[in-house]
mmCIF file of C-alpha atoms in Angstrom:
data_model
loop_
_atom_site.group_PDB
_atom_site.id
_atom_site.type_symbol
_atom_site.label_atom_id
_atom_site.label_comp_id
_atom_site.label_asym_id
_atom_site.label_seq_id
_atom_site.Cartn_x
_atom_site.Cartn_y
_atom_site.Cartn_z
ATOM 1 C CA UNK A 26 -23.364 18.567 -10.728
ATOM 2 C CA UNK A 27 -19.691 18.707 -11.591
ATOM 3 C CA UNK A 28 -18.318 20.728 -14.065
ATOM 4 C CA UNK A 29 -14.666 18.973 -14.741
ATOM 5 C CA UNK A 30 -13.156 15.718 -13.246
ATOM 6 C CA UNK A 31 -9.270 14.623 -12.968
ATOM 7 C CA UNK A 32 -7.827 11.392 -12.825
ATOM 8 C CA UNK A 33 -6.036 12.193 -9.468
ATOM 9 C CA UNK A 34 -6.283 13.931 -6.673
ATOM 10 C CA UNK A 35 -2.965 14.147 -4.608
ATOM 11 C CA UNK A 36 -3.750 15.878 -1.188
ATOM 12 C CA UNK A 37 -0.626 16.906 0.968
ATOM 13 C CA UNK A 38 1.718 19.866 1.478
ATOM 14 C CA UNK A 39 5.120 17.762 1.439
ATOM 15 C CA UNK A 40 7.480 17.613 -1.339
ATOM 16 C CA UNK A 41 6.588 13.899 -1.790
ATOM 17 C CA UNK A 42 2.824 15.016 -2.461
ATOM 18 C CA UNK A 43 4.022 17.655 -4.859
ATOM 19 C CA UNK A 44 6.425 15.544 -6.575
ATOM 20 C CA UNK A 45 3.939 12.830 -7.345
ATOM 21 C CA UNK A 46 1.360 15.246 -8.655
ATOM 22 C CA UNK A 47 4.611 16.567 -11.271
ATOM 23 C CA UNK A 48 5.282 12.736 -12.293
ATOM 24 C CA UNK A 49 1.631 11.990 -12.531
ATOM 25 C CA UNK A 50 1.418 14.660 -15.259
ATOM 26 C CA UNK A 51 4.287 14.745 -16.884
ATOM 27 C CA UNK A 52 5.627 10.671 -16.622
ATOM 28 C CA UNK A 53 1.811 9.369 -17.151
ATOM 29 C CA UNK A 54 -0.010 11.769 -18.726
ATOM 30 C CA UNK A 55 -2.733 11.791 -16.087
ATOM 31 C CA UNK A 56 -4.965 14.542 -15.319
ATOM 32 C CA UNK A 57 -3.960 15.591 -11.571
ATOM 33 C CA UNK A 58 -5.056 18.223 -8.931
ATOM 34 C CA UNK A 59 -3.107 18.925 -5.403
ATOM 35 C CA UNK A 60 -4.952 19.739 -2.604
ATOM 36 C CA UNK A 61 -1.571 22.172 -0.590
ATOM 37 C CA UNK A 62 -0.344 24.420 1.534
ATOM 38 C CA UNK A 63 0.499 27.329 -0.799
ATOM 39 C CA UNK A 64 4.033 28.040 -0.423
ATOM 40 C CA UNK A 65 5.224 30.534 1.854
ATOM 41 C CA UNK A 66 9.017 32.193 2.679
ATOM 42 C CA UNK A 67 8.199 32.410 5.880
ATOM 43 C CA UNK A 68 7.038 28.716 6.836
ATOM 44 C CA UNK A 69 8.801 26.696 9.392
ATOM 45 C CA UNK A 70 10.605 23.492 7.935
ATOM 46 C CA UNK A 71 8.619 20.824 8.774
ATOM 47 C CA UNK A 72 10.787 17.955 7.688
ATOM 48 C CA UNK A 73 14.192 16.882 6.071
ATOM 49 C CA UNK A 74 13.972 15.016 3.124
ATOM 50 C CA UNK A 75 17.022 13.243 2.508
ATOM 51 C CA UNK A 76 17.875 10.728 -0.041
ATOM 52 C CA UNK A 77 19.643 8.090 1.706
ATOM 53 C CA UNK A 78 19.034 6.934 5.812
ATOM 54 C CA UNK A 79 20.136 4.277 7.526
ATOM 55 C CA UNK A 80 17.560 1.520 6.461
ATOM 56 C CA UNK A 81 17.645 -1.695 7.186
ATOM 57 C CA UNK A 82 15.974 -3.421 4.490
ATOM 58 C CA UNK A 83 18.525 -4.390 1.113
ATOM 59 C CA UNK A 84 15.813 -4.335 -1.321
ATOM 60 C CA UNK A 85 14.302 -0.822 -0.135
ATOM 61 C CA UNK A 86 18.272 0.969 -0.189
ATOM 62 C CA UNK A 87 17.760 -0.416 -3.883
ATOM 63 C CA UNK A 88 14.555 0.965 -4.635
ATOM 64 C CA UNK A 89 15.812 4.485 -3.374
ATOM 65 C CA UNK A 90 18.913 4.731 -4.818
ATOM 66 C CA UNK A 91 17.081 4.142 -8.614
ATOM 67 C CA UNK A 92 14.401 6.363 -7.498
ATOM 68 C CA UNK A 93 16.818 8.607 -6.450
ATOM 69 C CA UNK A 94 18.378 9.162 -9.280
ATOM 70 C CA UNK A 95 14.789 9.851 -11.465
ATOM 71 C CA UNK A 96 13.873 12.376 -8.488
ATOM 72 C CA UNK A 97 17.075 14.349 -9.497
ATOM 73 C CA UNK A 98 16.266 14.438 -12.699
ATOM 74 C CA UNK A 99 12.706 15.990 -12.188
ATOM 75 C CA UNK A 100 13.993 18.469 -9.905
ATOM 76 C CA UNK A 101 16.247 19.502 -12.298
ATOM 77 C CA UNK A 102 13.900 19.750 -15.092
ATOM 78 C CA UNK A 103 11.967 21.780 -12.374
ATOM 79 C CA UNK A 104 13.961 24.365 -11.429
ATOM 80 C CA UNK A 105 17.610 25.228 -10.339
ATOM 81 C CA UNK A 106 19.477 23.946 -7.562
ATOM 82 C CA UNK A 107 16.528 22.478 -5.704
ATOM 83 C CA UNK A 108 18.527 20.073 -3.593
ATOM 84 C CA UNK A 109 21.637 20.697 -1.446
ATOM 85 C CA UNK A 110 24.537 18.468 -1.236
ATOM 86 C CA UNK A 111 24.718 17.746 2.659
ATOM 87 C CA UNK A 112 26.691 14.429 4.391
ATOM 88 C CA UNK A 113 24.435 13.729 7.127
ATOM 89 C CA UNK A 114 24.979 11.725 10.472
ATOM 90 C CA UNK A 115 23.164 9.310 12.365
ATOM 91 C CA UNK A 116 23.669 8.811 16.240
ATOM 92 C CA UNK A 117 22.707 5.443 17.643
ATOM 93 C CA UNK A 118 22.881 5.836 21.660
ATOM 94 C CA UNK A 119 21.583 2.325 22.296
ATOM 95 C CA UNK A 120 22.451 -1.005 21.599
ATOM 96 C CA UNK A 121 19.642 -1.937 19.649
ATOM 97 C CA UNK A 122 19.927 0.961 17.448
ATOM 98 C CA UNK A 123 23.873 0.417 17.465
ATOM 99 C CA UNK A 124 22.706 -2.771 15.925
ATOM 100 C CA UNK A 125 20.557 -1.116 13.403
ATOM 101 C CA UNK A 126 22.847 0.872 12.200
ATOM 102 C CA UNK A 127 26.238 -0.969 11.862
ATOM 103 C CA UNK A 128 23.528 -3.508 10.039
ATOM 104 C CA UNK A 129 23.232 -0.514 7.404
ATOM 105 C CA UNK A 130 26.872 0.156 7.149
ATOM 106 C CA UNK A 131 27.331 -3.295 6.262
ATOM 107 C CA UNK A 132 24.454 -2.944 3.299
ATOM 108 C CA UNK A 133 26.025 0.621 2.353
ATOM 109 C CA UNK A 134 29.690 -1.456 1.656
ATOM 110 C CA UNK A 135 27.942 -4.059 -0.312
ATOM 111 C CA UNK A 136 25.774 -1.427 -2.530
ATOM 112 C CA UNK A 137 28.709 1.416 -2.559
ATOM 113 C CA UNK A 138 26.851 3.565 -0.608
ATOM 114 C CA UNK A 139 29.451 6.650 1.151
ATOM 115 C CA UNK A 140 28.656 5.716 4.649
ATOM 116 C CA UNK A 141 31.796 5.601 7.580
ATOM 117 C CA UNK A 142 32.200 5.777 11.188
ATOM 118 C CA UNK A 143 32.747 8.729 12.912
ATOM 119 C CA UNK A 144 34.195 9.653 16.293
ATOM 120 C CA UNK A 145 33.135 12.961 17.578
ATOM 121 C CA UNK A 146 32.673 12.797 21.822
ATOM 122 C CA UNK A 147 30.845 16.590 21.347
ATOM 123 C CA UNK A 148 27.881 15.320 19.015
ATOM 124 C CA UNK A 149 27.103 12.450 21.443
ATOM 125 C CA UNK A 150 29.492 10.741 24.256
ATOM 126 C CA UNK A 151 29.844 7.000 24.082
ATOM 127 C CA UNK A 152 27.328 6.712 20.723
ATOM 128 C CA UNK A 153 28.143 5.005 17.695
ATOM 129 C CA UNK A 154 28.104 7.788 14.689
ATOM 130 C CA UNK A 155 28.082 6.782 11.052
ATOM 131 C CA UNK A 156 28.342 9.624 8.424
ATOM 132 C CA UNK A 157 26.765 9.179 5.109
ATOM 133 C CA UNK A 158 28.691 11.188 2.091
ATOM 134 C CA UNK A 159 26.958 13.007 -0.837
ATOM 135 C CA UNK A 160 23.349 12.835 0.197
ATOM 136 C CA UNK A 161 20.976 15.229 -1.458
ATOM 137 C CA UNK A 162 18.269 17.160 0.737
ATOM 138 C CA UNK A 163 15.683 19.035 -0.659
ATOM 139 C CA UNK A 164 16.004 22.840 0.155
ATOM 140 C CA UNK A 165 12.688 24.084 0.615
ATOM 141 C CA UNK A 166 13.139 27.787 0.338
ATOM 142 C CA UNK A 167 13.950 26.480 -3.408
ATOM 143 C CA UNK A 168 12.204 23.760 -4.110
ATOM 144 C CA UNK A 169 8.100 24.853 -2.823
ATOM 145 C CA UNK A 170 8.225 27.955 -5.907
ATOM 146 C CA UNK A 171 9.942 26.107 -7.979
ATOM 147 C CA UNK A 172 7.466 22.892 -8.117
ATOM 148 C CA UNK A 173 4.330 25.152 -8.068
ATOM 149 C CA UNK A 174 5.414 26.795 -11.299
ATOM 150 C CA UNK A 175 6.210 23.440 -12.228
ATOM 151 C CA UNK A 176 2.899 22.469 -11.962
ATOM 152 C CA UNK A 177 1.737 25.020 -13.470
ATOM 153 C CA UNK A 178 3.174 24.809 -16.312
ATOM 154 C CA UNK A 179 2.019 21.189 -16.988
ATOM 155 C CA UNK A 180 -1.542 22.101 -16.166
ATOM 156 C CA UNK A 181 -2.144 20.670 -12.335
ATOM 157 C CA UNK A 182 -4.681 22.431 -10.939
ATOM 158 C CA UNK A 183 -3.380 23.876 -7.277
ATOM 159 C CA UNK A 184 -5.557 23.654 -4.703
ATOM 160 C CA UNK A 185 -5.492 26.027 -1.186
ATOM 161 C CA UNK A 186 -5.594 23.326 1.661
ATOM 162 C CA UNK A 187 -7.783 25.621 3.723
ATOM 163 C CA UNK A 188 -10.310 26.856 1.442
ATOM 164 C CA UNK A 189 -11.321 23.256 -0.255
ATOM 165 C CA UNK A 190 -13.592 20.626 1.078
ATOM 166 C CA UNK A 191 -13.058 17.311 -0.116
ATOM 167 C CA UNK A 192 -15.884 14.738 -0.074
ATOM 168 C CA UNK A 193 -14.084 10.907 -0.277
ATOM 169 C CA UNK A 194 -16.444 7.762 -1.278
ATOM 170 C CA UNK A 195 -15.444 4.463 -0.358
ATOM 171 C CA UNK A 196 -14.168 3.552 -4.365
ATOM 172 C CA UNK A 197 -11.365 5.736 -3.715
ATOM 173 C CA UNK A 198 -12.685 8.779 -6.108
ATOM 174 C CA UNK A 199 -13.778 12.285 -4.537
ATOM 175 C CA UNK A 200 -15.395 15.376 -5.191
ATOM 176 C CA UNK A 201 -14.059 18.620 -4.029
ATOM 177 C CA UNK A 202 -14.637 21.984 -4.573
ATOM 178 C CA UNK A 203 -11.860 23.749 -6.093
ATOM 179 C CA UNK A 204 -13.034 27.806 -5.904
ATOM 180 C CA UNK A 205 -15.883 27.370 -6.204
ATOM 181 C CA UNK A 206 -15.844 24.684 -8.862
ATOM 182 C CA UNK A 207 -17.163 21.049 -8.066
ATOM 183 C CA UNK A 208 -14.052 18.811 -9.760
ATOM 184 C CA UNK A 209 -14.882 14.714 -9.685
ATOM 185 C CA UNK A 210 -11.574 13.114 -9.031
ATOM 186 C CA UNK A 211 -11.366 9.463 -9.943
ATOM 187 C CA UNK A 212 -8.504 8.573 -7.786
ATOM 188 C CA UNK A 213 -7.793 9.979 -4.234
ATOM 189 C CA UNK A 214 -4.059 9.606 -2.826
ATOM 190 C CA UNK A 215 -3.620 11.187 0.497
ATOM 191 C CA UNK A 216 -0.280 11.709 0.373
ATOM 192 C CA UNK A 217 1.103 13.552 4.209
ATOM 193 C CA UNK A 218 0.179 12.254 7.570
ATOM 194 C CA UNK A 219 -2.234 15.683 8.372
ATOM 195 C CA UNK A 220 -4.126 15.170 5.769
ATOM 196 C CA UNK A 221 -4.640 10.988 6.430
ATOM 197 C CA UNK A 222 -5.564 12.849 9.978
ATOM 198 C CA UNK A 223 -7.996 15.527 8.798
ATOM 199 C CA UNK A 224 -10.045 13.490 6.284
ATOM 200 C CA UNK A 225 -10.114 9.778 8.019
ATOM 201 C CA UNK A 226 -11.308 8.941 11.155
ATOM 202 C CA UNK A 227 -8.981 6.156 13.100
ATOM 203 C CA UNK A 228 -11.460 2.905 12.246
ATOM 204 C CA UNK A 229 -10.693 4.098 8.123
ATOM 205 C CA UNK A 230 -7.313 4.128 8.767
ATOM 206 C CA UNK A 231 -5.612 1.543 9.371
ATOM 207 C CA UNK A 232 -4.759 -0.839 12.625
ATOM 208 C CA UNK A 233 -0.978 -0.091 12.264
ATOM 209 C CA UNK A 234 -1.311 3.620 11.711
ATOM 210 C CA UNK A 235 -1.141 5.541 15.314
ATOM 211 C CA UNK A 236 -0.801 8.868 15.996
ATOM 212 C CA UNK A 237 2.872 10.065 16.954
ATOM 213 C CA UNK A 238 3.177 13.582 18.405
ATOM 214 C CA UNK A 239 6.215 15.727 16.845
ATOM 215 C CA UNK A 240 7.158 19.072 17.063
ATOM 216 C CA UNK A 241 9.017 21.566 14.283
ATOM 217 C CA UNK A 242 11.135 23.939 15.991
ATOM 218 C CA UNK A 243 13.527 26.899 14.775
ATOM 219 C CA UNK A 244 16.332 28.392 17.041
ATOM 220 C CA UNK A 245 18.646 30.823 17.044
ATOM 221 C CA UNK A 246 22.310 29.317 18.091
ATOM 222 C CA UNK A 247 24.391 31.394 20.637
ATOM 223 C CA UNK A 248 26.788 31.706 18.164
ATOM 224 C CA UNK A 249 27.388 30.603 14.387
ATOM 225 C CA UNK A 250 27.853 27.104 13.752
ATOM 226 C CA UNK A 251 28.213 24.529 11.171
ATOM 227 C CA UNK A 252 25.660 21.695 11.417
ATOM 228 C CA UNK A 253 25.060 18.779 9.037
ATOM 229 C CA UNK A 254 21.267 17.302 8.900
ATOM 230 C CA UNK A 255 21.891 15.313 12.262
ATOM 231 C CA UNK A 256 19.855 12.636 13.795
ATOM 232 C CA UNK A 257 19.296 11.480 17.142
ATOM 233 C CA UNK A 258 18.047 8.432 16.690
ATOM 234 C CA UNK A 259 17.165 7.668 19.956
ATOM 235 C CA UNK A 260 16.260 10.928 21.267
ATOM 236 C CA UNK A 261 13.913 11.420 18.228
ATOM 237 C CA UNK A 262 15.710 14.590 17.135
ATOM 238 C CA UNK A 263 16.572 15.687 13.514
ATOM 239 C CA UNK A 264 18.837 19.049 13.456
ATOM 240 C CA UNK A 265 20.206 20.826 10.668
ATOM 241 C CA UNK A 266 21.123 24.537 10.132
ATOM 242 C CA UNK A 267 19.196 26.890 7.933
ATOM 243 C CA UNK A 268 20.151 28.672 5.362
ATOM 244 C CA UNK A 269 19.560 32.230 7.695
ATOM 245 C CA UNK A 270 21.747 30.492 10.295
ATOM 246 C CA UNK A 271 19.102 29.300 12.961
ATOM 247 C CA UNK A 272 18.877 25.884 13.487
ATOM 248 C CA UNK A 273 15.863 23.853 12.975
ATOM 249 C CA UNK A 274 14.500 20.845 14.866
ATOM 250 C CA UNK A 275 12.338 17.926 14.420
ATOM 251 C CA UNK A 276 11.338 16.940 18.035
ATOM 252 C CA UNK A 277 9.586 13.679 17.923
ATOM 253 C CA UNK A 278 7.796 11.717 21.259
ATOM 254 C CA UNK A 279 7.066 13.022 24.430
ATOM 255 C CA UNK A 280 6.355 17.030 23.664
ATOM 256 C CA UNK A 281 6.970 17.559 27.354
ATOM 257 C CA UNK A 282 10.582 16.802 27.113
ATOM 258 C CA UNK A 283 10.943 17.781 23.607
ATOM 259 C CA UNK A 284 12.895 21.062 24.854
ATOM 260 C CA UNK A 285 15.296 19.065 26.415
ATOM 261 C CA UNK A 286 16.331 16.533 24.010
ATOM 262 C CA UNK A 287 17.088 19.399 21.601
ATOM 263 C CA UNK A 288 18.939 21.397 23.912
ATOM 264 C CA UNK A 289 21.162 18.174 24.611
ATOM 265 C CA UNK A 290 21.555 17.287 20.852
ATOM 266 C CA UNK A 291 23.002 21.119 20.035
ATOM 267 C CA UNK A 292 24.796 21.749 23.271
ATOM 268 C CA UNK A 293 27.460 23.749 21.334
ATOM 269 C CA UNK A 294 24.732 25.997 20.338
ATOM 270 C CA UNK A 295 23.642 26.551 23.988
ATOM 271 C CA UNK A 296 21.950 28.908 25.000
ATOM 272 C CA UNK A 297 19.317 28.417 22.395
ATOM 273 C CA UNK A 298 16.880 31.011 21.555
ATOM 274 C CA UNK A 299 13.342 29.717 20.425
ATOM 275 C CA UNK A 300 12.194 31.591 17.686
ATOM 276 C CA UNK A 301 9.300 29.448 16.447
ATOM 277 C CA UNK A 302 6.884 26.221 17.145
ATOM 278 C CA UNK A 303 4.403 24.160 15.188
ATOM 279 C CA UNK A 304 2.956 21.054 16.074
ATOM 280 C CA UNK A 305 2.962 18.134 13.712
ATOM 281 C CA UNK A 306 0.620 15.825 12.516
ATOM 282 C CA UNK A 307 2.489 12.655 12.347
ATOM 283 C CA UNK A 308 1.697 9.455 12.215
ATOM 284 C CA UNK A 309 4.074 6.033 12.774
ATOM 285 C CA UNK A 310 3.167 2.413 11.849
ATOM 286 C CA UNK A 311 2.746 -0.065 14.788
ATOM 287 C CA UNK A 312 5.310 -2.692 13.266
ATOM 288 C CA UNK A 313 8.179 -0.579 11.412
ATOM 289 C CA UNK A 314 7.344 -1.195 7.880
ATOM 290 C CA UNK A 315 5.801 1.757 5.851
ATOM 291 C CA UNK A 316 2.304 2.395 4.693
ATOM 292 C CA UNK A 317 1.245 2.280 0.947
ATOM 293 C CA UNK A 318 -2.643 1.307 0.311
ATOM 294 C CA UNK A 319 -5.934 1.543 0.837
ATOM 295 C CA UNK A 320 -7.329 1.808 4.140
ATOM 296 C CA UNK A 321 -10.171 0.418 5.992
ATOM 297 C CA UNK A 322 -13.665 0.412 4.325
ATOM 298 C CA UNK A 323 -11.687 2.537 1.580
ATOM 299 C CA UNK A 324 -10.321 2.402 -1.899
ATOM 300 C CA UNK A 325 -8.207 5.789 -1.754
ATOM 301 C CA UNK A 326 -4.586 5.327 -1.347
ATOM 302 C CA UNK A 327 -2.310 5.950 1.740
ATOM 303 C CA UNK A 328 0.991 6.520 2.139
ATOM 304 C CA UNK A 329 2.245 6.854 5.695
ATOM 305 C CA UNK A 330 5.652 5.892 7.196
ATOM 306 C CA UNK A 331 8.406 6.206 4.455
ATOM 307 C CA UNK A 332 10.697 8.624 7.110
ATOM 308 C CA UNK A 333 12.659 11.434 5.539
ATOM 309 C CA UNK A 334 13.890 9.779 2.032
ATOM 310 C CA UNK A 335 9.674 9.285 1.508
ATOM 311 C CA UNK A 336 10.204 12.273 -1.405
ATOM 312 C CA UNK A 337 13.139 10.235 -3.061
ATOM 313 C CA UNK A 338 10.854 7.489 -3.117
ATOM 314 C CA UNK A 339 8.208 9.165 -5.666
ATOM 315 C CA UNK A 340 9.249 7.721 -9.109
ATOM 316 C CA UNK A 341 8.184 3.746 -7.790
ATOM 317 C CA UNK A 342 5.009 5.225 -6.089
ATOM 318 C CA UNK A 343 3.917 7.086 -9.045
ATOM 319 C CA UNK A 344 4.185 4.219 -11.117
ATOM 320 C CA UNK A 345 1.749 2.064 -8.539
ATOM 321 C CA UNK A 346 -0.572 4.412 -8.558
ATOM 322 C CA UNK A 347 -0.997 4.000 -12.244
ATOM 323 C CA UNK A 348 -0.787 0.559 -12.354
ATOM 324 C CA UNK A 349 2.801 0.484 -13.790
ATOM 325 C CA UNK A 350 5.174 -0.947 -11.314
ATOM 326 C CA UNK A 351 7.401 -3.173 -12.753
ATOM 327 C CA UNK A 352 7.551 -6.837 -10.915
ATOM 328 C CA UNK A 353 10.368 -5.788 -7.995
ATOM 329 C CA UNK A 354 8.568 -2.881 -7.698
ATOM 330 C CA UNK A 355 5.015 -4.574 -7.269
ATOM 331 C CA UNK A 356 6.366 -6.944 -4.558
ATOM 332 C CA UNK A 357 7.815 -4.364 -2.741
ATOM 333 C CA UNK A 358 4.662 -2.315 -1.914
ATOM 334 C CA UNK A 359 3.026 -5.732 -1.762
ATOM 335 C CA UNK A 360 4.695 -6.658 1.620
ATOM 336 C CA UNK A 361 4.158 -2.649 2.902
ATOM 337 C CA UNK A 362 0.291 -2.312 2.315
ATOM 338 C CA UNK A 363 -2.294 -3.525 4.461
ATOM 339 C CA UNK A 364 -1.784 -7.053 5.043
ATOM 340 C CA UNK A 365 -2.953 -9.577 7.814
ATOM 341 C CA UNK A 366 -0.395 -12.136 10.195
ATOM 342 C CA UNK A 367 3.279 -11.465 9.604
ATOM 343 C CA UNK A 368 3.323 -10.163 5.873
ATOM 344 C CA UNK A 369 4.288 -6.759 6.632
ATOM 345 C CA UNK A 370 6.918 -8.149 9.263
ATOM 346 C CA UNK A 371 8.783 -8.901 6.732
ATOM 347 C CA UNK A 372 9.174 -4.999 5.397
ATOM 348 C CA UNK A 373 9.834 -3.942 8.617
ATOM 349 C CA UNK A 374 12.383 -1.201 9.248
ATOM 350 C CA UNK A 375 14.129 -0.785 12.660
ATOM 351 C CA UNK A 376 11.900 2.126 15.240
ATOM 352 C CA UNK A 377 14.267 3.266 17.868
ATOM 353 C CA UNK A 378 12.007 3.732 21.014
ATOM 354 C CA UNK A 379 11.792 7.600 21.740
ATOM 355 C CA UNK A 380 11.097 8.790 25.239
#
């Protein structure tokens, strides 16, 4: 029988599931347990969460720029300089994606957001560039002790990934065993792609969730180099430099090529020495638009899809999962749960096509 029970149980090792478990508590007042990676110094960077990227949708550059600005305020209730200031660029080599993205320059001018063109022949030849100013990224060597004492602090219970089973029913509440301690959780939000992987099979996902293989990579450059968070959009390449110097890599597609693509996306840093690999869970959404609901046969929540601002994004989700969105916010995940015909066609954000 159990011996204690939560309201939530957030289950993910990004900072999007660990900054929902801190608003749940301290925002809401819910009870809330994290099922996580504990965090370690020596872990690969696994993503880049930025806080503004070329999206195509008005209403969603909106949502994140509010929720942006609540996210900034948590993490600086949580701890001390848990974000770097970065100005990140985005490399359209096609003409669809050139589309795309002078589409989002055109938004950024309307809302005030820092974006500009930039000409620079040795990031990419013949590519349209566009440079977004003041963007915040989450530094992870800062942010992963600085959340757990966070939660701490505010009573979440923390939960080691590999040493807890969790047991979901089809109402969306689970039981898991937390050290040895059965904990009921009303309310199950898987909140990173490996663990929508690891605890549903494909026919309780959802139709337009498919897996999408990535790779994280860290590198040692040839020589010392500056390098903003850079992405490839149509390579399926995110680079940025660490703090130790190396350079780290989010290879997405074809992992047989993935060696490649980098090296052509850092050729300054040429000849690149590998000095790590992981594998990546991911998943990607079948029409563009992101993934926030239930899933098949299911009541627990998924959220799949949001790209790398997903973290900035944690304020509005929060408040859905609580029932507390307020109208703008309740149509928006409206049109990006599960839906049937062309309602999520309408939230649809542009997918380059990655070899």
């Amino acid at each position: 029988m159990s011996s204690a029970t939560c309201d939530h149980l957030v289950i993910g090792s990004t900072p999007l599931a660990a900054l929902l478990a801190a608003l749940l508590a301290t925002e809401h007042g819910r009870r809330v347990a994290i099922v996580t990676d504990p965090y370690s110094p020596f872990a690969m960077r696994r993503s880049f969460d930025l806080s503004m990227a070329p999206l195509t949708r008005p209403e969603t550059l909106m949502l994140l720029r509010r929720c942006g600005e609540e996210t900034l305020a948590l993490l600086a209730r949580a701890g001390k300089s848990l974000v770097d200031k970065v100005d990140p660029q985005f490399v359209a080599e096609t003409p669809a994606s050139q589309a795309a993205l002078g589409h989002f320059r055109q938004l950024a001018r309307l809302l005030e957001i820092a974006a500009e063109p930039v000409a620079d022949r040795t990031v990419a030849q013949g590519a349209a560039i566009c440079r977004v100013r003041g963007v915040s990224v989450i530094a992870p060597e800062r942010f992963g002790p600085a959340l757990d004492a966070f939660l701490d602090r505010h009573g979440v219970r923390r939960c080691d990934r590999l040493s807890t089973t969790v047991a979901l029913r089809k109402d969306g509440s689970c039981e898991f065993d937390a050290g040895g301690q059965v904990v009921e959780a009303a309310a199950t939000v898987l909140a990173d792609d490996a663990s929508i992987v690891a605890l549903l099979t494909p026919e309780t996902r959802d139709r337009v969730l498919l897996p999408a293989p990535a790779l994280a990579i860290l590198a040692q450059p040839a020589r010392p180099m500056t390098l903003p968070p850079t992405v490839f959009l149509d390579r399926g390449v995110t680079v940025g430099r660490e703090p130790s110097g190396s350079i780290a890599a989010i290879v997405e597609g074809d992992p047989a090529t993935a060696s490649e693509r980098l090296a052509a996306s850092v050729q300054r840093a040429l000849p690149l020495r590998r000095a790590g690999e992981a594998q990546l869970h991911r998943l990607a959404t079948l029409d563009g638009a992101p993934f926030v609901g239930p899933g098949r046969g299911h009541k627990a929540t998924i959220i799949a899809g949001l790209g790398m601002t997903g973290a900035f994004l944690a304020p509005a989700i929060a408040r859905m999962l609580v029932g507390g969105s307020p109208p703008d916010e309740a149509a928006w995940f409206a049109r990006r749960g599960p839906g049937r015909g062309n309602q999520r066609l309408d939230a649809a954000e542009f997918v380059a096509v990655v070899p």
